[in-house]
XYZ file of C-alpha atoms in Angstrom:
315
model
C -0.052 0.065 0.031
C 2.811 2.375 0.800
C 4.435 1.576 -2.550
C 1.198 2.110 -4.454
C 0.644 5.545 -2.978
C 4.225 6.581 -3.691
C 3.859 5.471 -7.275
C 1.112 8.204 -7.859
C 3.878 10.825 -7.417
C 1.475 13.007 -5.481
C 3.093 14.454 -2.356
C -0.260 14.781 -0.611
C -1.357 11.091 -1.140
C 0.158 8.775 1.447
C -0.282 5.605 3.468
C -0.390 5.486 7.283
C 0.161 2.455 9.406
C -2.424 2.070 12.305
C 0.045 3.870 14.686
C 0.815 6.586 12.223
C -2.860 7.154 11.475
C -3.727 7.642 15.131
C -0.839 10.104 15.600
C -2.121 12.015 12.597
C -5.601 12.325 13.915
C -4.379 13.353 17.416
C -2.913 16.431 15.769
C -6.355 17.482 14.419
C -8.301 16.722 17.477
C -6.546 19.495 19.495
C -6.561 17.194 22.561
C -3.519 16.679 24.730
C -0.998 14.601 22.785
C 0.203 11.680 24.807
C 3.862 12.506 23.829
C 5.143 15.499 21.848
C 7.552 18.412 22.083
C 5.204 21.348 21.397
C 5.921 22.868 17.987
C 3.913 23.981 14.907
C 5.948 23.251 11.826
C 5.839 22.823 8.047
C 8.104 22.033 5.146
C 10.553 24.704 4.006
C 9.892 25.273 0.295
C 13.589 25.949 -0.577
C 15.482 23.309 1.477
C 12.590 20.713 1.672
C 13.443 20.164 5.380
C 11.004 20.673 8.237
C 10.916 24.214 9.551
C 9.530 25.400 12.881
C 6.797 28.003 12.680
C 5.892 28.379 16.296
C 7.042 27.028 19.666
C 4.250 26.342 22.039
C 4.199 27.865 25.546
C 5.189 25.623 28.502
C 6.519 22.905 26.135
C 9.631 20.713 25.924
C 10.570 22.627 22.760
C 10.423 25.918 24.501
C 12.438 24.633 27.499
C 14.940 23.096 25.172
C 15.616 26.383 23.324
C 13.998 25.623 19.951
C 13.182 28.775 17.946
C 10.802 29.724 15.156
C 12.516 29.349 11.748
C 14.799 26.624 12.934
C 15.228 23.860 10.360
C 14.749 20.300 11.557
C 16.946 18.374 9.250
C 16.670 14.942 10.961
C 14.653 13.162 13.533
C 16.587 10.401 15.410
C 19.167 10.434 12.612
C 16.549 10.093 9.822
C 16.531 12.976 7.290
C 13.346 14.973 6.958
C 14.248 16.179 3.515
C 11.393 15.533 1.074
C 9.290 13.971 3.806
C 5.702 15.313 4.172
C 4.472 17.015 7.287
C 2.324 14.151 8.457
C 5.247 11.705 8.405
C 7.589 14.075 10.176
C 4.898 14.664 12.834
C 4.442 10.934 13.360
C 8.198 10.474 13.980
C 8.468 13.350 16.413
C 5.578 12.124 18.515
C 5.826 9.115 20.671
C 5.271 7.695 24.230
C 5.393 10.288 27.096
C 8.788 10.497 28.832
C 10.575 8.928 25.867
C 13.479 10.796 24.165
C 13.556 12.148 20.589
C 16.738 13.592 19.060
C 16.324 16.433 16.585
C 19.087 17.794 14.315
C 18.753 21.556 14.022
C 20.106 24.148 11.619
C 19.711 27.689 12.788
C 19.998 30.601 10.338
C 22.424 28.922 8.058
C 24.773 27.739 10.830
C 26.220 24.317 11.473
C 23.880 21.412 12.363
C 23.567 20.526 16.090
C 21.598 17.857 17.928
C 19.120 18.466 20.734
C 17.432 15.698 22.661
C 13.915 16.389 24.008
C 11.900 14.295 26.391
C 8.380 13.958 25.044
C 5.583 15.112 27.322
C 1.787 15.491 27.025
C 1.198 18.716 25.111
C -2.051 20.604 24.558
C -1.809 22.646 21.284
C -4.964 24.599 20.730
C -5.848 25.592 17.168
C -6.779 29.180 18.177
C -5.085 31.834 20.208
C -6.623 35.296 20.533
C -6.055 38.675 22.220
C -7.221 42.344 21.940
C -4.596 44.690 20.530
C -5.480 48.410 20.482
C -9.200 47.721 20.056
C -8.458 45.178 17.336
C -9.394 41.513 17.761
C -6.299 39.417 16.986
C -6.849 35.719 16.051
C -3.948 33.322 15.677
C -5.138 30.307 13.786
C -2.499 27.479 14.078
C -4.491 24.771 12.194
C -8.059 23.732 11.380
C -8.887 20.918 13.773
C -11.919 19.332 15.336
C -12.199 21.958 18.051
C -11.522 25.041 15.823
C -15.225 25.983 15.403
C -15.828 26.020 19.168
C -12.578 27.913 19.770
C -13.348 30.472 17.086
C -16.876 31.127 18.523
C -15.311 31.614 22.026
C -12.781 34.107 20.878
C -15.395 36.111 18.935
C -17.622 36.227 22.013
C -14.642 37.750 23.859
C -14.177 40.330 21.116
C -17.841 41.335 21.333
C -17.461 41.845 25.050
C -14.393 44.010 24.423
C -16.181 45.978 21.616
C -13.351 45.666 19.208
C -13.329 47.906 16.101
C -11.708 45.494 13.652
C -10.197 42.007 13.219
C -6.773 40.576 12.254
C -6.730 36.973 11.244
C -3.177 35.523 11.449
C -2.687 32.231 9.537
C 1.024 32.337 9.032
C 2.443 28.885 9.204
C -1.030 27.365 9.217
C -0.709 24.145 7.158
C -4.434 23.441 6.927
C -6.792 20.834 8.295
C -10.546 20.301 8.144
C -12.523 22.147 5.363
C -15.657 22.570 7.540
C -13.499 24.529 10.042
C -12.187 26.799 7.259
C -15.829 27.383 6.159
C -16.976 28.260 9.681
C -14.047 30.732 10.035
C -14.928 32.491 6.716
C -18.564 32.577 7.933
C -17.526 34.796 10.899
C -16.733 37.660 8.434
C -19.342 37.239 5.620
C -23.128 37.165 5.416
C -24.915 33.847 5.057
C -24.876 32.128 1.560
C -21.691 33.739 0.225
C -19.408 31.336 -1.724
C -16.349 30.159 0.070
C -14.768 27.523 -2.042
C -15.615 25.071 -4.851
C -14.191 21.567 -5.410
C -13.812 19.836 -8.778
C -12.216 16.448 -9.557
C -11.957 13.985 -12.444
C -14.332 11.637 -10.632
C -15.560 14.150 -8.042
C -18.651 16.238 -8.850
C -18.352 19.996 -8.571
C -19.208 20.968 -5.020
C -19.706 24.518 -3.845
C -19.567 25.517 -0.137
C -21.127 28.714 1.183
C -21.072 30.533 4.478
C -23.255 29.138 7.268
C -24.835 32.182 8.925
C -22.610 32.375 12.019
C -21.366 35.833 11.160
C -19.927 38.029 13.874
C -20.191 41.873 13.833
C -19.676 43.488 10.437
C -16.184 44.949 11.004
C -13.040 45.386 8.945
C -10.803 42.330 8.724
C -7.176 41.988 7.574
C -5.715 38.507 6.829
C -2.079 37.632 7.450
C -0.357 34.792 5.445
C 3.151 33.649 4.578
C 4.828 31.105 2.458
C 3.898 28.353 4.931
C 0.144 29.061 4.872
C -1.399 26.173 2.977
C -4.614 24.273 2.140
C -7.443 25.237 4.430
C -5.763 28.505 5.405
C -5.520 29.371 1.679
C -9.281 28.577 1.344
C -9.896 31.237 4.035
C -7.500 33.785 2.649
C -8.660 33.287 -0.942
C -12.396 33.609 0.045
C -11.907 36.722 2.094
C -9.693 38.308 -0.563
C -12.280 37.591 -3.371
C -14.941 39.141 -1.148
C -12.982 42.393 -0.859
C -10.853 42.061 2.267
C -7.116 42.819 2.413
C -4.441 40.096 2.625
C -1.064 41.052 4.004
C 2.205 39.105 3.972
C 3.973 36.828 1.512
C 2.450 34.586 -1.178
C 1.102 31.366 0.297
C 2.286 27.856 -0.311
C -0.133 26.805 -3.087
C -1.833 23.645 -1.899
C -5.072 23.806 -3.827
C -6.035 20.123 -3.546
C -8.413 18.234 -1.258
C -7.631 14.864 0.334
C -9.941 12.186 1.536
C -9.100 9.738 4.343
C -9.931 6.045 3.637
C -9.702 3.665 6.530
C -8.585 0.020 6.060
C -9.687 -2.982 8.047
C -6.502 -3.129 10.163
C -6.769 0.538 11.293
C -4.338 1.786 8.714
C -5.316 4.730 6.450
C -4.864 6.175 2.988
C -4.992 9.980 2.561
C -5.665 10.420 -1.180
C -6.162 13.382 -3.283
C -9.712 13.584 -4.666
C -10.224 17.126 -6.171
C -8.739 20.539 -6.675
C -10.430 23.609 -5.224
C -10.956 27.116 -6.398
C -11.640 30.563 -4.767
C -15.091 32.126 -5.048
C -13.968 33.944 -8.235
C -12.757 30.614 -9.474
C -9.073 31.353 -9.186
C -6.808 28.239 -9.076
C -4.507 27.898 -6.081
C -2.681 24.604 -6.616
C 0.945 25.426 -7.396
C 0.057 29.125 -7.526
C -0.830 30.302 -4.008
C -2.630 33.369 -2.745
C -0.853 36.664 -3.617
C -1.310 39.252 -0.838
C -2.798 42.754 -1.720
C -0.007 44.133 0.449
C 3.268 42.363 0.286
C 5.393 42.616 3.514
C 8.664 40.677 3.896
C 9.619 39.558 7.394
C 13.348 40.043 8.296
C 14.437 36.785 9.889
C 17.171 38.510 11.831
C 14.768 41.080 13.412
C 12.773 40.644 16.646
C 10.147 43.083 15.277
C 7.099 41.530 13.609
C 6.654 43.971 10.731
C 3.968 41.823 9.041
C 1.742 41.884 12.088
C 2.384 45.610 12.616
C 1.340 46.368 9.040
C -1.843 44.211 9.388
C -2.803 46.052 12.596
C -2.147 49.344 10.876
C -4.443 48.424 7.895
C -7.129 47.108 10.259
C -7.144 50.391 12.197
C -7.626 52.592 9.154
């Protein structure tokens, strides 16, 4: 089965053993992982190694000194080059209190090894705060609990009487489509097109907003080169409906995968269709181009992308 999926030459179609399948789903459930180190990561487009997007608070990764933008070039001596995110994630996770050795390259320096002890980690999909009367939403991924977490943060924003929203999806590698649709629905009236799917053996399917709109306020979307899949659905939908997108062109994963379970508990994740923005723009291999391009200086502590998004939202 692993050989058959590899023969399709599709980086998003893959086979998972029963153990790998359970680890993959744990990452989307948003529950406490039995054993992890506490990072959000993706695949660096240039080097093809894993790259850290965010280090979670109170985690082994934070205590071990891991930083955003660190490259993870190997896990327990096995190279991550060319490996997809799901497989890397499965190799990093394991039993609580067990060790995992990562090989790190920091800002073009020499590789060095760090050994972490896995611990139960709770990585919520949504983090929010109020910044100068602006409701800031950090969406890490689109998981099973995202809809509930999104509703909770907007209730908080209503209580604070915010004047605008900033939706930060930098480093968001995607997740469940229904969570992306619910997120878009917070900003648009009911019945507006969010995304359409079309495949060779997949009928054209159009998804619209579900009527859960929050207050009608300005919103600015933040993306970068690691924003992919469901986060691109959200960015593309809001951009097509007239909202500003700030940052760097997104990854360009405009395809939809379906999970097929096998009798022994293993799973195949297989590409079924490509998707298009409300104005029917393709995204696969193209990405979402921001209205306002802002580069982030990797050597600077200042988050110029967020500062520009807050500036645009406050206009």
